[in-house]
CSV table of C-alpha atoms in Angstrom, one decimal:
chain,number,residue,atom,x,y,z
A,575,MET,CA,10.1,-7.5,-8.6
A,576,ARG,CA,8.2,-5.6,-11.3
A,577,ARG,CA,10.0,-4.7,-14.5
A,578,GLY,CA,9.8,-1.3,-16.1
A,579,THR,CA,9.8,-0.1,-19.7
A,580,ASN,CA,11.8,2.5,-21.5
A,581,LEU,CA,8.9,3.7,-23.6
A,582,PRO,CA,8.3,7.5,-23.0
A,583,ALA,CA,4.6,7.2,-22.4
A,584,ILE,CA,4.9,4.9,-19.4
A,585,GLY,CA,6.4,7.4,-17.0
A,586,GLY,CA,3.9,6.9,-14.2
A,587,TYR,CA,4.5,3.1,-14.2
A,588,ASN,CA,8.2,3.5,-14.2
A,589,ARG,CA,7.9,5.8,-11.2
A,590,THR,CA,6.1,3.1,-9.3
A,591,VAL,CA,8.7,0.5,-10.4
A,592,VAL,CA,11.6,2.6,-9.2
A,593,LEU,CA,10.0,3.5,-5.9
A,594,ASP,CA,9.3,-0.2,-5.3
A,595,ALA,CA,12.9,-1.0,-6.0
A,596,VAL,CA,14.1,1.6,-3.6
A,597,ARG,CA,11.6,0.4,-1.0
A,598,ARG,CA,12.9,-3.2,-1.2
A,599,ALA,CA,16.5,-2.1,-0.7
A,600,ALA,CA,16.7,-1.8,3.1
A,601,GLU,CA,20.3,-0.5,3.0
A,602,GLY,CA,19.7,1.7,-0.1
A,603,ALA,CA,20.2,1.1,-3.8
A,604,SER,CA,22.4,2.8,-6.4
A,605,ARG,CA,21.0,4.0,-9.7
A,606,SER,CA,22.8,1.3,-11.6
A,607,GLU,CA,21.5,-1.4,-9.2
A,608,ILE,CA,17.9,-0.1,-9.8
A,609,ALA,CA,18.5,-0.3,-13.5
A,610,GLY,CA,19.7,-3.8,-13.3
A,611,ARG,CA,16.8,-4.9,-11.1
A,612,THR,CA,14.1,-3.2,-13.1
A,613,GLY,CA,15.3,-3.6,-16.7
A,614,LEU,CA,15.2,0.2,-17.1
A,615,SER,CA,17.9,2.1,-18.9
A,616,ALA,CA,20.4,4.1,-16.8
A,617,GLN,CA,19.0,7.3,-18.4
A,618,THR,CA,15.4,6.4,-17.5
A,619,VAL,CA,16.4,5.6,-13.9
A,620,THR,CA,18.3,8.9,-13.6
A,621,ASN,CA,15.3,10.9,-14.9
A,622,VAL,CA,12.8,9.1,-12.7
A,623,THR,CA,15.0,9.4,-9.5
A,624,ARG,CA,15.6,13.1,-10.2
A,625,ARG,CA,11.8,13.7,-10.1
A,626,LEU,CA,11.4,11.5,-7.0
A,627,ILE,CA,14.0,13.5,-5.2
A,628,ASP,CA,12.4,16.8,-6.3
A,629,GLU,CA,9.1,15.5,-4.9
A,630,GLY,CA,10.6,14.6,-1.6
A,631,LEU,CA,10.0,10.9,-1.9
A,632,VAL,CA,13.6,9.7,-2.3
A,633,ARG,CA,16.9,11.1,-1.0
A,634,GLU,CA,20.6,10.4,-1.6
A,635,GLY,CA,22.6,9.2,1.3
A,636,GLY,CA,25.9,7.3,1.5
A,637,THR,CA,28.0,5.6,-1.1
A,638,VAL,CA,29.0,2.0,-1.9
A,639,ILE,CA,31.9,0.6,-3.8
A,640,ARG,CA,31.0,-2.4,-5.9
A,641,GLY,CA,33.5,-3.4,-8.6
A,642,PRO,CA,35.7,-0.9,-10.5
A,643,GLY,CA,34.9,2.7,-10.9
A,644,LYS,CA,33.9,5.5,-8.5
A,645,PRO,CA,31.7,5.0,-5.5
A,646,ARG,CA,28.0,4.8,-6.3
A,647,THR,CA,25.5,7.0,-4.4
A,648,LEU,CA,22.8,5.2,-2.6
A,649,LEU,CA,19.1,6.2,-2.8
A,650,HIS,CA,16.7,5.7,0.1
A,651,LEU,CA,13.0,6.4,0.7
A,652,VAL,CA,12.1,9.5,2.7
A,653,PRO,CA,9.8,8.0,5.3
A,654,GLU,CA,8.0,11.3,6.0
A,655,GLY,CA,7.7,12.1,2.3
A,656,ARG,CA,4.2,10.8,2.1
A,657,PHE,CA,1.7,9.0,4.4
A,658,ALA,CA,-1.2,6.5,3.9
A,659,VAL,CA,-4.0,5.2,6.0
A,660,GLY,CA,-4.8,1.5,6.3
A,661,VAL,CA,-8.3,0.3,7.4
A,662,HIS,CA,-9.5,-3.2,8.1
A,663,VAL,CA,-13.3,-3.6,8.2
A,664,ASP,CA,-14.1,-6.7,10.2
A,665,PRO,CA,-17.6,-7.7,11.3
A,666,ALA,CA,-16.5,-7.3,14.9
A,667,VAL,CA,-14.0,-4.5,14.9
A,668,ILE,CA,-12.7,-1.7,12.6
A,669,THR,CA,-8.9,-1.1,12.8
A,670,SER,CA,-7.2,1.9,11.3
A,671,VAL,CA,-3.5,2.8,11.1
A,672,LEU,CA,-1.5,5.8,9.8
A,673,LEU,CA,1.7,4.7,8.1
A,674,ASP,CA,4.7,6.5,6.6
A,675,LEU,CA,6.3,5.7,3.3
A,676,GLU,CA,8.3,2.8,4.7
A,677,GLY,CA,5.2,1.2,6.2
A,678,THR,CA,6.0,2.2,9.8
A,679,VAL,CA,2.8,2.5,11.9
A,680,LEU,CA,2.6,6.0,13.3
A,681,ARG,CA,-0.8,5.9,14.8
A,682,HIS,CA,-3.3,3.1,15.5
A,683,VAL,CA,-6.9,3.1,16.6
A,684,SER,CA,-9.7,0.5,16.6
A,685,SER,CA,-13.5,0.7,17.3
A,686,PRO,CA,-16.3,-1.9,17.5
A,687,THR,CA,-18.1,-2.3,14.2
A,688,PRO,CA,-21.6,-0.7,14.5
A,689,SER,CA,-23.9,-3.4,15.7
A,690,ALA,CA,-26.4,-2.8,12.9
A,691,SER,CA,-23.6,-3.2,10.4
A,692,ARG,CA,-25.2,-0.9,8.0
A,693,PRO,CA,-22.8,0.2,5.3
A,694,ASP,CA,-23.5,3.9,5.8
A,695,GLU,CA,-22.8,3.7,9.5
A,696,VAL,CA,-19.5,1.9,8.8
A,697,VAL,CA,-18.5,4.4,6.2
A,698,ALA,CA,-19.2,7.3,8.6
A,699,LEU,CA,-17.2,5.6,11.4
A,700,VAL,CA,-14.3,4.9,9.2
A,701,ALA,CA,-14.2,8.5,8.0
A,702,ARG,CA,-14.1,9.7,11.6
A,703,LEU,CA,-11.3,7.3,12.4
A,704,VAL,CA,-9.3,8.4,9.3
A,705,ASP,CA,-9.7,12.1,10.2
A,706,GLY,CA,-8.8,11.5,13.8
A,707,LEU,CA,-5.6,9.6,12.8
A,708,ILE,CA,-4.4,12.4,10.5
A,709,ALA,CA,-5.2,15.2,13.0
A,710,ASP,CA,-3.6,13.4,15.9
A,711,ALA,CA,-0.4,12.8,14.0
A,712,GLY,CA,-0.3,16.4,12.8
A,713,VAL,CA,0.6,15.5,9.3
A,714,ASP,CA,-0.4,17.6,6.2
A,715,ARG,CA,-3.5,16.0,4.7
A,716,GLN,CA,-2.1,16.9,1.3
A,717,ALA,CA,0.8,14.5,2.0
A,718,VAL,CA,-1.6,11.6,2.6
A,719,LEU,CA,-1.7,9.4,-0.5
A,720,GLY,CA,-5.0,7.7,0.3
A,721,VAL,CA,-6.7,4.9,2.1
A,722,GLY,CA,-6.0,1.2,1.7
A,723,LEU,CA,-9.2,-0.5,2.7
A,724,ALA,CA,-9.4,-4.3,3.5
A,725,ALA,CA,-12.8,-5.8,3.8
A,726,PRO,CA,-14.4,-9.3,3.9
A,727,GLY,CA,-15.0,-10.9,0.5
A,728,PRO,CA,-16.3,-11.6,-1.9
A,729,ILE,CA,-15.2,-8.3,-3.5
A,730,ASP,CA,-15.2,-6.9,-7.0
A,731,VAL,CA,-11.9,-5.0,-6.9
A,732,GLY,CA,-12.3,-3.4,-10.3
A,733,ALA,CA,-15.7,-1.9,-9.5
A,734,GLY,CA,-14.9,-1.2,-5.8
A,735,LEU,CA,-17.8,-3.3,-4.5
A,736,VAL,CA,-18.3,-5.5,-1.5
A,737,LEU,CA,-20.6,-8.1,-2.9
A,738,ASP,CA,-22.1,-10.4,-0.3
A,739,PRO,CA,-20.0,-11.1,2.8
A,740,PRO,CA,-21.4,-13.9,4.9
A,741,MET,CA,-20.8,-12.2,8.2
A,742,LEU,CA,-22.3,-8.9,7.1
A,743,PRO,CA,-25.8,-9.9,6.0
A,744,ARG,CA,-27.1,-6.4,5.2
A,745,TRP,CA,-24.3,-5.8,2.7
A,746,ARG,CA,-25.3,-6.4,-1.0
A,747,HIS,CA,-23.1,-5.0,-3.7
A,748,VAL,CA,-22.0,-2.1,-1.5
A,749,PRO,CA,-19.9,0.6,-3.4
A,750,LEU,CA,-17.6,0.8,-0.4
A,751,ARG,CA,-14.6,2.3,-2.3
A,752,SER,CA,-16.5,5.3,-3.7
A,753,ALA,CA,-18.5,5.9,-0.6
A,754,LEU,CA,-15.4,6.1,1.6
A,755,SER,CA,-13.6,8.2,-0.9
A,756,THR,CA,-16.5,10.7,-0.9
A,757,ALA,CA,-16.6,10.7,2.9
A,758,THR,CA,-12.8,11.3,3.3
A,759,GLY,CA,-11.9,13.2,0.2
A,760,LEU,CA,-9.0,10.8,-0.3
A,761,PRO,CA,-8.4,8.1,-3.0
A,762,VAL,CA,-9.3,4.6,-1.7
A,763,LEU,CA,-7.9,1.2,-2.8
A,764,LEU,CA,-10.3,-1.6,-1.9
A,765,GLU,CA,-9.0,-5.2,-1.4
A,766,LYS,CA,-10.2,-8.4,0.1
A,767,ASP,CA,-8.8,-8.7,3.7
A,768,VAL,CA,-7.0,-12.0,3.3
A,769,THR,CA,-5.4,-10.8,0.0
A,770,ALA,CA,-4.2,-7.6,1.6
A,771,ALA,CA,-2.8,-9.7,4.5
A,772,ALA,CA,-1.0,-12.0,2.1
A,773,VAL,CA,0.6,-8.9,0.3
A,774,ALA,CA,1.7,-7.5,3.7
A,775,GLU,CA,3.4,-10.9,4.5
A,776,LEU,CA,5.1,-10.7,1.1
A,777,TRP,CA,6.4,-7.2,1.7
A,778,PHE,CA,7.2,-7.3,5.4
A,779,GLY,CA,7.2,-11.0,6.5
A,780,SER,CA,10.3,-13.0,7.3
A,781,GLY,CA,12.3,-14.4,4.4
A,782,ASP,CA,12.1,-13.5,0.7
A,783,ARG,CA,9.2,-15.6,-0.6
A,784,ARG,CA,7.5,-15.1,-4.0
A,785,HIS,CA,5.0,-17.8,-3.4
A,786,LEU,CA,3.0,-18.0,-0.2
A,787,ALA,CA,-0.4,-18.7,1.3
A,788,PHE,CA,-1.8,-16.7,4.2
A,789,VAL,CA,-4.5,-18.3,6.3
A,790,TYR,CA,-6.8,-16.1,8.4
A,791,TYR,CA,-8.9,-17.4,11.3
A,792,GLY,CA,-10.7,-14.8,13.3
A,793,THR,CA,-14.3,-13.6,13.0
A,794,GLY,CA,-14.3,-15.6,9.8
A,795,PHE,CA,-11.9,-17.9,7.9
A,796,GLY,CA,-10.1,-17.2,4.6
A,797,THR,CA,-7.0,-17.7,2.6
A,798,GLY,CA,-4.9,-15.3,0.6
A,799,LEU,CA,-2.5,-16.5,-2.1
A,800,VAL,CA,0.6,-15.0,-3.7
A,801,LEU,CA,2.3,-16.6,-6.7
A,802,GLY,CA,5.3,-15.2,-8.4
A,803,GLY,CA,5.2,-12.1,-6.2
A,804,GLU,CA,1.7,-11.2,-7.3
A,805,PRO,CA,-1.6,-11.7,-5.4
A,806,VAL,CA,-4.1,-14.1,-6.8
A,807,ARG,CA,-7.7,-12.9,-6.8
A,808,GLY,CA,-10.8,-14.9,-7.3
């Protein structure tokens, strides 16, 4: 689990750390438990969780008695507090899903990848799929955090580029992240498909593993690696 900091200038990072701690606690977590797991002070956790509650991302619900003292109030994610879209661009098929804050799939759609495999055609198709998912679910577009986009490697994650995927011969240093963000009006996070799959296994797979390898065999072949709870890129 990621650790936080009590420095006042790192509020955004601490918000992510606290949300991650609540997400990992299937039965809910108290503020003191979050402080212990993240290394944040009790006051910092109180301040962060107050803002998260005000934003509709976290709710209080239930109590737990652990040790001496009064019962502790548990915090839970609000599933419908925010939404996100996940997209997998495969040389054969494009798959898109709409998820809530807990990662539950609310809508799912797939479509054959355009035969020409031109980047502009793929971006246009993905944008239509994203718009269709949001409209079909009837969610407020302002509540959609963004798009998580998994594509064949190699990928320059920092620059948002798909470099030279063997199964997509017409793709050379394609700025897929910025192109899709422009087409949808949403923030886009680009990741190599096998790395994204390895992270999904880390978060939602069976067991509590901090080290794992994910092997993909489909249209292509690849391996995603997680060490110490963090994805390895390269």
